[in-house]
Amino acid sequence: METPGKPKIRKSLVLAGGGVRLAYHAGVLTALEEEGLDFQHVDGTSGGIFGAAMLASGIKAEECAERWRKLELKGFLAMMPLQNYTGRYRLKAMGSTEGIRKKIFPALGIQVEKINAQQAFETTFNVCNFSKKTVEAVSNDRVTEDHLIAGMSLPIFMPAVRINGDWYTDAVWIKDANMTEAVNRGADEIWLVWCIGNTAEYLNGFFNQYVHMIEMSANAGVSTEIDELRRVNTEREKQSLNPIVLHIIKPEFPLPLDPDFFLNRIDADTLINWGYADAKRYLENQTPFDFSDASYTATLMKNADTVLHFRQQFEGKASLDGKQEKIIIRLSIFIRKEKEKISQEQFASIQIGEKCIPGYCNQLSPKGKGIVFSEFDFLFNGKLCHVLLELHFSSVWEIQWGLAFKSAKAKLQAEISSEFILHQPALSRIKNAFYLNVKAETGWFAKQRLKKELLKTLLNE
């Protein structure tokens, strides 16, 4: 809410890149929309172009999330013509952009005609002009589909796009968050959503090190942007103007990489719920970035040596607002080992009828003897609700073989509290066991040992 008599604060939403994992953005957008935040400018770079383009196409945050949940990821995987792969000097890229143009954009509701015509807020899309080695912020009134595609075309993986005689590609190598553009458009507050990893660990493997190159460029670029914001604020103070405020929403730990999303080791529902929970947590306190801190600290994340992840889905019926509703609760559980410290975290959603609602204030509490309490809050018809699940299992191998968590005792606290039993279909349990995975810089046998060690923490023995 704006204070009467004071000038309206001009807000800019900057959606930085981070690959296809940016279903995370949809969760953040949902929380920001619930908060009633009104943005006069939205900027997208790299994968952040998806979110910016969806908003500029007139899609509300809740629908953005639903479209990500329903998205068929196989639409991304389009092959280039065969001759592209028959010689080292013929290889333009590993894959084609046709899947994104013909399948992904329509599925996400991205329509260039609507983007060009919309006047509710300014939108800019960042592309790298490779021919000139510069970043161009293309406004929504003149952006084309080619610009949107070029802005997400990482070298090696997707081909560069020729526009008006120049070659264009992803801007992430130069700038992954164009806060300078927000300043140029008169922003008083900048809300940056950041998803690219930033930890101190250097990992082995070709793909990890390709990602590291992106991380180095992107994080160095955002540090430069923050340095420029600091300089701008110094000048504003000399003119007795209020400094520009920078809010940063980011995950505490790095998001899983795109291959995990494509291989279903993590799904869109998890990423949306993760973004929503992170945004709700930030909005509770709203602590802007302190420009007296070193710029590189703005995007720092924690690092875990080992990460175990698995999902669960429970179905049943419950009474809400005097009506019997079909309920589906989805849990995504992470167990992390940081040196000798072990932490547990969950992200959750609840589907009521056809509507899927992300949760926040998530808690996962092992109570001993194979009893685990799972709790989260959610908003239903504008009302705060709370769910408590009591989960039971007797041994680690039950989880590994899809035999655990056949049912859950549930307590729903809304206007009227109710208790009921939810069940998990056998097929869901088998799939969950198949996609249970552990990330660690070690061999296969050591990973199996770590998997058992981390799962045992849920027994709390």
Coordinates of C-alpha atoms in Angstrom, one line a residue:
M1 CA 0.0 0.0 0.0
E2 CA 1.2 3.5 -0.9
T3 CA 1.2 6.2 1.8
P4 CA -1.3 9.0 0.9
G5 CA 0.4 12.2 -0.1
K6 CA 3.7 10.5 -0.9
P7 CA 4.9 9.9 -4.5
K8 CA 4.2 6.4 -5.7
I9 CA 7.3 4.2 -5.5
R10 CA 8.2 2.9 -8.9
K11 CA 9.1 -0.8 -8.7
S12 CA 11.0 -3.0 -11.2
L13 CA 10.9 -6.8 -11.2
V14 CA 14.2 -8.3 -12.5
L15 CA 13.9 -12.0 -13.4
A16 CA 17.4 -13.3 -13.8
G17 CA 18.3 -16.5 -15.7
G18 CA 18.8 -20.0 -14.5
G19 CA 17.7 -22.4 -17.3
V20 CA 14.5 -24.4 -17.5
R21 CA 14.4 -24.7 -13.7
L22 CA 12.8 -21.3 -13.6
A23 CA 9.4 -22.8 -12.9
Y24 CA 10.8 -21.5 -9.5
H25 CA 9.9 -18.0 -10.8
A26 CA 6.2 -18.9 -11.0
G27 CA 6.2 -19.6 -7.2
V28 CA 7.9 -16.3 -6.5
L29 CA 5.5 -14.4 -8.7
T30 CA 2.5 -16.1 -6.9
A31 CA 3.8 -14.9 -3.5
L32 CA 4.5 -11.3 -4.9
E33 CA 1.0 -11.2 -6.4
E34 CA -0.6 -12.3 -3.1
E35 CA 1.4 -9.5 -1.4
G36 CA -0.3 -7.0 -3.7
L37 CA 3.0 -5.7 -5.1
D38 CA 2.6 -3.7 -8.3
F39 CA 5.5 -3.5 -10.8
Q40 CA 5.8 -0.8 -13.4
H41 CA 8.7 -2.5 -15.1
V42 CA 9.6 -6.2 -15.6
D43 CA 12.9 -7.3 -17.0
G44 CA 13.9 -10.8 -18.1
T45 CA 17.3 -12.3 -19.0
S46 CA 18.1 -15.9 -20.3
G47 CA 15.6 -18.3 -18.7
G48 CA 14.0 -15.3 -16.9
I49 CA 12.6 -14.4 -20.3
F50 CA 10.0 -17.1 -19.8
G51 CA 8.5 -15.4 -16.8
A52 CA 8.7 -11.9 -18.2
A53 CA 7.1 -13.0 -21.5
M54 CA 4.3 -14.8 -19.7
L55 CA 3.5 -11.8 -17.5
A56 CA 3.7 -9.5 -20.6
S57 CA 1.3 -11.9 -22.4
G58 CA -1.3 -11.1 -19.7
I59 CA -1.0 -14.3 -17.7
K60 CA -1.4 -14.0 -13.9
A61 CA 1.0 -15.6 -11.6
E62 CA -1.3 -18.5 -10.5
E63 CA -1.9 -19.4 -14.1
C64 CA 1.9 -19.2 -14.8
A65 CA 2.4 -21.8 -12.1
E66 CA -0.4 -24.1 -13.5
R67 CA 1.1 -23.9 -17.0
W68 CA 4.5 -24.9 -15.7
R69 CA 3.0 -27.8 -13.8
K70 CA 1.3 -29.1 -17.0
L71 CA 4.3 -28.5 -19.3
E72 CA 5.5 -31.5 -21.3
L73 CA 9.3 -31.2 -21.1
K74 CA 9.9 -33.4 -24.1
G75 CA 8.9 -30.3 -26.2
F76 CA 12.3 -28.8 -25.5
L77 CA 14.2 -31.6 -27.1
A78 CA 14.1 -30.8 -30.8
M79 CA 16.9 -32.1 -33.0
M80 CA 18.8 -30.1 -35.7
P81 CA 18.9 -31.5 -39.3
L82 CA 21.0 -34.5 -39.6
Q83 CA 23.8 -32.8 -41.6
N84 CA 24.4 -30.6 -38.5
Y85 CA 25.9 -33.5 -36.7
T86 CA 28.1 -34.9 -39.6
G87 CA 31.1 -32.7 -39.3
R88 CA 33.0 -30.7 -36.6
Y89 CA 32.6 -27.5 -38.6
R90 CA 28.9 -28.1 -39.4
L91 CA 27.7 -28.3 -35.8
K92 CA 25.7 -25.2 -35.1
A93 CA 24.4 -26.5 -31.7
M94 CA 23.3 -29.7 -29.9
G95 CA 19.6 -29.0 -30.5
S96 CA 17.1 -26.9 -32.4
T97 CA 14.9 -24.1 -31.1
E98 CA 11.8 -25.4 -32.9
G99 CA 10.5 -27.2 -29.9
I100 CA 10.5 -24.0 -27.9
R101 CA 8.9 -22.0 -30.7
K102 CA 6.1 -24.5 -31.6
K103 CA 5.5 -26.3 -28.3
I104 CA 6.9 -24.6 -25.2
F105 CA 5.8 -21.0 -26.0
P106 CA 2.2 -22.0 -26.8
A107 CA 2.0 -24.3 -23.7
L108 CA 3.2 -21.4 -21.5
G109 CA 0.8 -19.0 -23.1
I110 CA 3.6 -16.7 -24.6
Q111 CA 2.2 -14.7 -27.4
V112 CA 4.3 -12.0 -29.1
E113 CA 1.3 -10.1 -30.4
K114 CA 0.0 -9.6 -26.9
I115 CA 3.5 -8.7 -25.6
N116 CA 3.8 -6.0 -28.3
A117 CA 0.4 -4.6 -27.5
Q118 CA 0.3 -4.7 -23.7
Q119 CA 0.6 -1.3 -21.9
A120 CA 0.0 -2.3 -18.3
F121 CA 3.7 -2.2 -17.5
E122 CA 7.0 -1.8 -19.4
T123 CA 8.8 -5.0 -20.2
T124 CA 12.4 -5.5 -21.4
F125 CA 14.1 -8.6 -22.7
N126 CA 17.9 -8.8 -22.7
V127 CA 19.8 -10.4 -25.6
C128 CA 23.5 -10.5 -26.4
N129 CA 24.4 -8.9 -29.8
F130 CA 27.2 -11.3 -30.5
S131 CA 28.3 -9.4 -33.6
K132 CA 28.9 -6.3 -31.4
K133 CA 29.5 -8.1 -28.1
T134 CA 26.9 -5.9 -26.3
V135 CA 23.7 -6.5 -24.4
E136 CA 20.5 -5.0 -25.8
A137 CA 17.4 -4.5 -23.7
V138 CA 14.5 -4.9 -26.2
S139 CA 11.3 -3.3 -25.2
N140 CA 8.0 -5.3 -25.4
D141 CA 6.6 -3.0 -28.1
R142 CA 9.3 -4.1 -30.6
V143 CA 10.4 -7.5 -29.4
T144 CA 10.0 -10.4 -31.8
E145 CA 9.9 -14.2 -31.3
D146 CA 13.4 -14.3 -32.6
H147 CA 14.6 -12.0 -29.8
L148 CA 12.9 -14.2 -27.2
I149 CA 14.5 -17.3 -28.6
A150 CA 17.9 -15.7 -29.0
G151 CA 17.8 -14.5 -25.4
M152 CA 17.7 -18.1 -24.2
S153 CA 20.1 -19.6 -26.8
L154 CA 23.2 -20.8 -24.9
P155 CA 26.2 -21.5 -27.1
I156 CA 26.8 -25.2 -27.8
F157 CA 23.2 -26.2 -26.7
M158 CA 21.2 -23.9 -29.0
P159 CA 22.1 -22.0 -32.2
A160 CA 22.5 -18.2 -32.4
V161 CA 19.8 -16.3 -34.2
R162 CA 20.4 -13.8 -37.0
I163 CA 18.3 -10.6 -36.6
N164 CA 18.7 -7.6 -39.0
G165 CA 22.2 -8.9 -40.1
D166 CA 23.6 -9.4 -36.6
W167 CA 24.0 -12.6 -34.6
Y168 CA 22.2 -12.8 -31.2
T169 CA 22.5 -15.2 -28.3
D170 CA 21.9 -15.5 -24.6
A171 CA 23.1 -12.5 -22.6
V172 CA 24.0 -14.5 -19.4
W173 CA 27.7 -14.4 -20.3
I174 CA 27.7 -10.6 -20.0
K175 CA 24.7 -9.8 -17.8
D176 CA 22.2 -12.1 -16.2
A177 CA 20.3 -9.3 -14.3
N178 CA 19.9 -6.0 -16.0
M179 CA 19.3 -3.7 -13.0
T180 CA 20.9 -0.8 -14.9
E181 CA 17.9 -0.9 -17.3
A182 CA 15.6 -0.7 -14.2
V183 CA 17.5 2.4 -13.0
N184 CA 17.3 3.9 -16.5
R185 CA 13.5 3.4 -16.4
G186 CA 13.2 5.3 -13.1
A187 CA 13.0 2.4 -10.6
D188 CA 13.0 3.4 -6.9
E189 CA 12.8 -0.3 -5.8
I190 CA 14.3 -3.3 -7.6
W191 CA 13.1 -6.8 -6.8
L192 CA 15.7 -9.2 -8.1
V193 CA 14.8 -12.9 -8.4
W194 CA 18.1 -14.8 -8.5
C195 CA 18.5 -18.6 -9.3
I196 CA 22.0 -19.2 -10.6
G197 CA 24.1 -21.1 -8.1
N198 CA 26.8 -19.3 -6.1
T199 CA 28.9 -21.5 -3.8
A200 CA 32.6 -21.8 -3.1
E201 CA 32.8 -25.4 -4.4
Y202 CA 34.4 -26.2 -7.8
L203 CA 33.0 -29.5 -9.1
N204 CA 34.4 -32.1 -11.5
G205 CA 32.8 -33.1 -14.8
F206 CA 32.3 -31.3 -18.2
F207 CA 28.7 -30.2 -17.6
N208 CA 29.4 -29.0 -14.0
Q209 CA 32.3 -26.9 -15.3
Y210 CA 30.2 -25.5 -18.2
V211 CA 27.8 -24.4 -15.5
H212 CA 30.6 -23.0 -13.5
M213 CA 31.5 -20.8 -16.4
I214 CA 28.0 -19.4 -16.5
E215 CA 28.1 -19.0 -12.7
M216 CA 31.3 -17.0 -12.9
S217 CA 30.0 -14.7 -15.6
A218 CA 26.5 -14.2 -14.1
N219 CA 27.6 -13.6 -10.5
A220 CA 30.5 -11.3 -11.6
G221 CA 28.0 -9.4 -13.7
V222 CA 25.5 -9.0 -10.9
S223 CA 28.3 -7.8 -8.6
T224 CA 29.2 -5.2 -11.2
E225 CA 25.5 -4.1 -11.4
I226 CA 25.4 -3.8 -7.6
D227 CA 28.6 -1.7 -7.7
E228 CA 26.8 0.6 -10.2
L229 CA 23.7 0.8 -8.0
R230 CA 26.0 1.8 -5.1
R231 CA 27.5 4.6 -7.2
V232 CA 24.0 5.7 -8.3
N233 CA 22.8 5.8 -4.7
T234 CA 25.8 7.9 -3.7
E235 CA 24.9 10.4 -6.4
R236 CA 21.2 10.4 -5.3
E237 CA 22.1 11.1 -1.7
K238 CA 24.1 14.1 -2.9
Q239 CA 20.9 15.4 -4.5
S240 CA 18.9 14.6 -1.3
L241 CA 17.1 11.8 -3.1
N242 CA 16.2 8.5 -1.5
P243 CA 18.5 5.6 -2.4
I244 CA 17.3 2.8 -4.7
V245 CA 16.2 -0.1 -2.6
L246 CA 17.3 -3.6 -3.7
H247 CA 15.3 -6.7 -2.6
I248 CA 16.8 -10.1 -3.5
I249 CA 14.8 -13.4 -3.5
K250 CA 16.9 -16.5 -3.9
P251 CA 17.1 -20.1 -2.8
E252 CA 19.2 -20.9 0.3
F253 CA 20.8 -23.8 -1.5
P254 CA 21.4 -24.0 -5.3
L255 CA 18.5 -25.3 -7.4
P256 CA 19.1 -28.7 -9.1
L257 CA 20.4 -28.3 -12.7
D258 CA 18.3 -28.6 -15.9
P259 CA 19.2 -32.3 -16.5
D260 CA 17.5 -33.2 -13.2
F261 CA 14.4 -31.4 -14.4
F262 CA 14.4 -33.2 -17.8
L263 CA 15.1 -36.6 -16.1
N264 CA 12.2 -36.0 -13.6
R265 CA 14.5 -36.1 -10.6
I266 CA 12.9 -32.8 -9.7
D267 CA 9.5 -31.6 -11.0
A268 CA 7.8 -28.3 -11.7
D269 CA 5.6 -28.6 -8.7
T270 CA 8.7 -28.8 -6.4
L271 CA 10.3 -25.8 -8.1
I272 CA 7.2 -23.7 -7.8
N273 CA 6.6 -24.6 -4.2
W274 CA 10.3 -23.8 -3.5
G275 CA 10.1 -20.4 -5.1
Y276 CA 6.8 -19.6 -3.3
A277 CA 8.2 -20.6 0.1
D278 CA 11.4 -18.6 -0.4
A279 CA 9.4 -15.5 -1.4
K280 CA 6.9 -15.8 1.5
R281 CA 9.9 -16.1 3.9
Y282 CA 11.5 -13.0 2.4
L283 CA 8.2 -11.0 2.4
E284 CA 7.7 -11.7 6.1
N285 CA 10.8 -9.6 6.9
Q286 CA 11.7 -7.7 3.7
T287 CA 15.3 -7.0 4.5
P288 CA 16.8 -5.1 1.6
F289 CA 20.4 -5.6 0.5
D290 CA 22.9 -3.6 2.6
F291 CA 25.1 -1.7 0.2
S292 CA 27.8 -1.5 2.8
D293 CA 28.3 -5.3 2.3
A294 CA 30.6 -6.7 -0.4
S295 CA 28.7 -7.0 -3.7
Y296 CA 29.6 -10.7 -4.2
T297 CA 27.7 -11.6 -1.0
A298 CA 24.3 -10.6 -2.6
T299 CA 23.9 -14.0 -4.3
L300 CA 25.8 -16.3 -2.0
M301 CA 24.2 -19.6 -1.3
K302 CA 25.0 -22.5 1.1
N303 CA 26.7 -25.6 -0.2
A304 CA 25.9 -29.2 0.8
D305 CA 28.4 -32.0 0.2
T306 CA 25.6 -34.5 -0.2
V307 CA 22.0 -33.9 -1.2
L308 CA 19.3 -36.6 -1.1
H309 CA 15.9 -35.9 -2.6
F310 CA 12.6 -37.8 -3.0
R311 CA 8.9 -37.0 -3.4
Q312 CA 5.6 -38.3 -2.0
Q313 CA 2.0 -37.9 -3.1
F314 CA -1.1 -38.6 -0.9
E315 CA -4.7 -38.6 -2.0
G316 CA -8.1 -38.5 -0.2
K317 CA -11.1 -36.4 0.7
A318 CA -11.6 -33.7 3.3
S319 CA -14.3 -31.1 4.2
L320 CA -13.5 -27.5 3.4
D321 CA -15.9 -24.6 3.8
G322 CA -18.7 -27.2 4.4
K323 CA -17.9 -29.0 1.1
Q324 CA -16.4 -32.4 0.6
E325 CA -13.3 -31.9 -1.7
K326 CA -10.8 -34.2 -3.3
I327 CA -7.4 -33.6 -1.8
I328 CA -3.9 -34.3 -3.2
I329 CA -0.9 -33.4 -1.1
R330 CA 2.6 -33.4 -2.7
L331 CA 5.7 -33.4 -0.6
S332 CA 9.3 -32.9 -1.9
I333 CA 11.9 -33.8 0.7
F334 CA 15.6 -32.8 0.8
I335 CA 18.1 -34.2 3.3
R336 CA 21.5 -32.4 3.1
K337 CA 24.8 -33.1 4.6
E338 CA 27.1 -30.1 5.1
K339 CA 30.4 -31.6 6.4
E340 CA 29.0 -33.2 9.7
K341 CA 25.8 -31.2 9.8
I342 CA 22.6 -32.8 8.5
S343 CA 19.5 -30.7 7.7
Q344 CA 16.1 -31.7 6.4
E345 CA 13.8 -29.5 4.4
Q346 CA 10.5 -30.0 2.5
F347 CA 8.4 -28.1 0.0
A348 CA 4.7 -28.9 -0.4
S349 CA 1.5 -28.2 -2.2
I350 CA -2.1 -29.1 -1.8
Q351 CA -4.5 -29.7 -4.6
I352 CA -8.1 -29.0 -3.7
G353 CA -10.4 -30.1 -6.6
E354 CA -8.6 -28.8 -9.7
K355 CA -6.8 -26.0 -7.9
C356 CA -3.1 -26.6 -6.8
I357 CA -1.9 -24.3 -4.0
P358 CA 1.7 -24.0 -2.9
G359 CA 2.6 -24.2 0.7
Y360 CA 4.9 -22.2 3.0
C361 CA 6.2 -22.3 6.5
N362 CA 7.2 -25.9 5.8
Q363 CA 8.4 -28.1 8.6
L364 CA 9.6 -31.7 8.6
S365 CA 10.1 -33.2 12.0
P366 CA 11.3 -36.8 12.6
K367 CA 9.7 -38.0 16.0
G368 CA 11.5 -41.3 16.3
K369 CA 10.6 -44.9 15.6
G370 CA 9.8 -44.1 12.0
I371 CA 7.3 -41.3 12.7
V372 CA 7.7 -38.1 10.7
F373 CA 5.5 -35.0 11.0
S374 CA 5.1 -32.9 7.9
E375 CA 3.5 -29.4 8.3
F376 CA 2.8 -26.4 6.1
D377 CA 0.5 -23.4 5.7
F378 CA -1.5 -22.5 2.7
L379 CA -4.1 -19.9 1.6
F380 CA -7.5 -21.1 0.5
N381 CA -10.1 -18.6 -0.6
G382 CA -8.2 -15.9 1.2
K383 CA -8.1 -17.9 4.5
L384 CA -5.0 -19.2 6.3
C385 CA -5.0 -23.0 6.6
H386 CA -2.6 -25.4 8.2
V387 CA -1.9 -29.1 7.4
L388 CA -0.3 -31.6 9.7
L389 CA 0.6 -35.0 8.3
E390 CA 1.8 -38.0 10.4
L391 CA 3.9 -40.3 8.2
H392 CA 5.0 -43.8 9.3
F393 CA 7.7 -46.2 8.0
S394 CA 9.7 -48.9 9.7
S395 CA 13.0 -49.1 7.8
V396 CA 15.1 -47.4 5.2
W397 CA 14.7 -50.2 2.6
E398 CA 10.9 -49.6 2.6
I399 CA 11.5 -46.1 1.2
Q400 CA 14.1 -47.4 -1.3
W401 CA 11.7 -50.1 -2.6
G402 CA 8.6 -48.0 -2.7
L403 CA 6.9 -49.7 0.3
A404 CA 6.9 -46.9 2.8
F405 CA 4.3 -44.2 3.3
K406 CA 1.2 -46.1 2.1
S407 CA -1.0 -43.7 4.1
A408 CA -0.8 -40.6 6.2
K409 CA -2.9 -39.3 9.1
A410 CA -3.9 -35.8 8.2
K411 CA -5.2 -32.9 10.3
L412 CA -6.5 -29.8 8.5
Q413 CA -6.9 -26.7 10.5
A414 CA -9.0 -24.1 8.8
E415 CA -12.2 -22.5 10.1
I416 CA -13.2 -25.9 11.3
S417 CA -10.5 -28.5 12.1
S418 CA -10.9 -32.0 10.5
E419 CA -9.0 -35.2 10.6
F420 CA -8.8 -37.8 7.9
I421 CA -6.6 -40.5 6.3
L422 CA -4.8 -40.0 3.0
H423 CA -3.5 -42.8 0.9
Q424 CA -0.6 -43.0 -1.6
P425 CA -1.2 -45.2 -4.7
A426 CA 1.3 -48.0 -5.2
L427 CA 2.3 -46.6 -8.6
S428 CA 3.2 -43.3 -7.0
R429 CA 5.3 -45.1 -4.4
I430 CA 7.2 -47.1 -7.0
K431 CA 7.9 -43.9 -9.1
N432 CA 9.1 -42.1 -6.0
A433 CA 11.5 -44.9 -5.2
F434 CA 12.8 -44.8 -8.8
Y435 CA 13.4 -41.1 -8.7
L436 CA 14.9 -41.0 -5.2
N437 CA 18.4 -39.7 -5.9
V438 CA 21.6 -38.5 -4.1
K439 CA 24.1 -35.9 -5.3
A440 CA 27.6 -36.2 -4.1
E441 CA 31.2 -36.0 -5.5
T442 CA 31.9 -39.7 -5.0
G443 CA 31.4 -43.1 -6.7
W444 CA 28.3 -45.2 -7.0
F445 CA 28.9 -47.5 -4.0
A446 CA 29.7 -44.6 -1.7
K447 CA 26.5 -42.9 -2.9
Q448 CA 24.4 -45.9 -1.8
R449 CA 26.0 -45.8 1.6
L450 CA 25.3 -42.1 1.9
K451 CA 21.7 -42.7 0.7
K452 CA 21.1 -45.1 3.6
E453 CA 22.9 -42.8 6.1
L454 CA 20.7 -39.8 5.2
L455 CA 17.4 -41.8 5.1
K456 CA 18.1 -43.1 8.5
T457 CA 18.0 -39.6 9.9
L458 CA 14.2 -39.7 9.3
L459 CA 14.0 -42.7 11.7
N460 CA 15.6 -40.4 14.3
E461 CA 17.1 -43.5 16.0

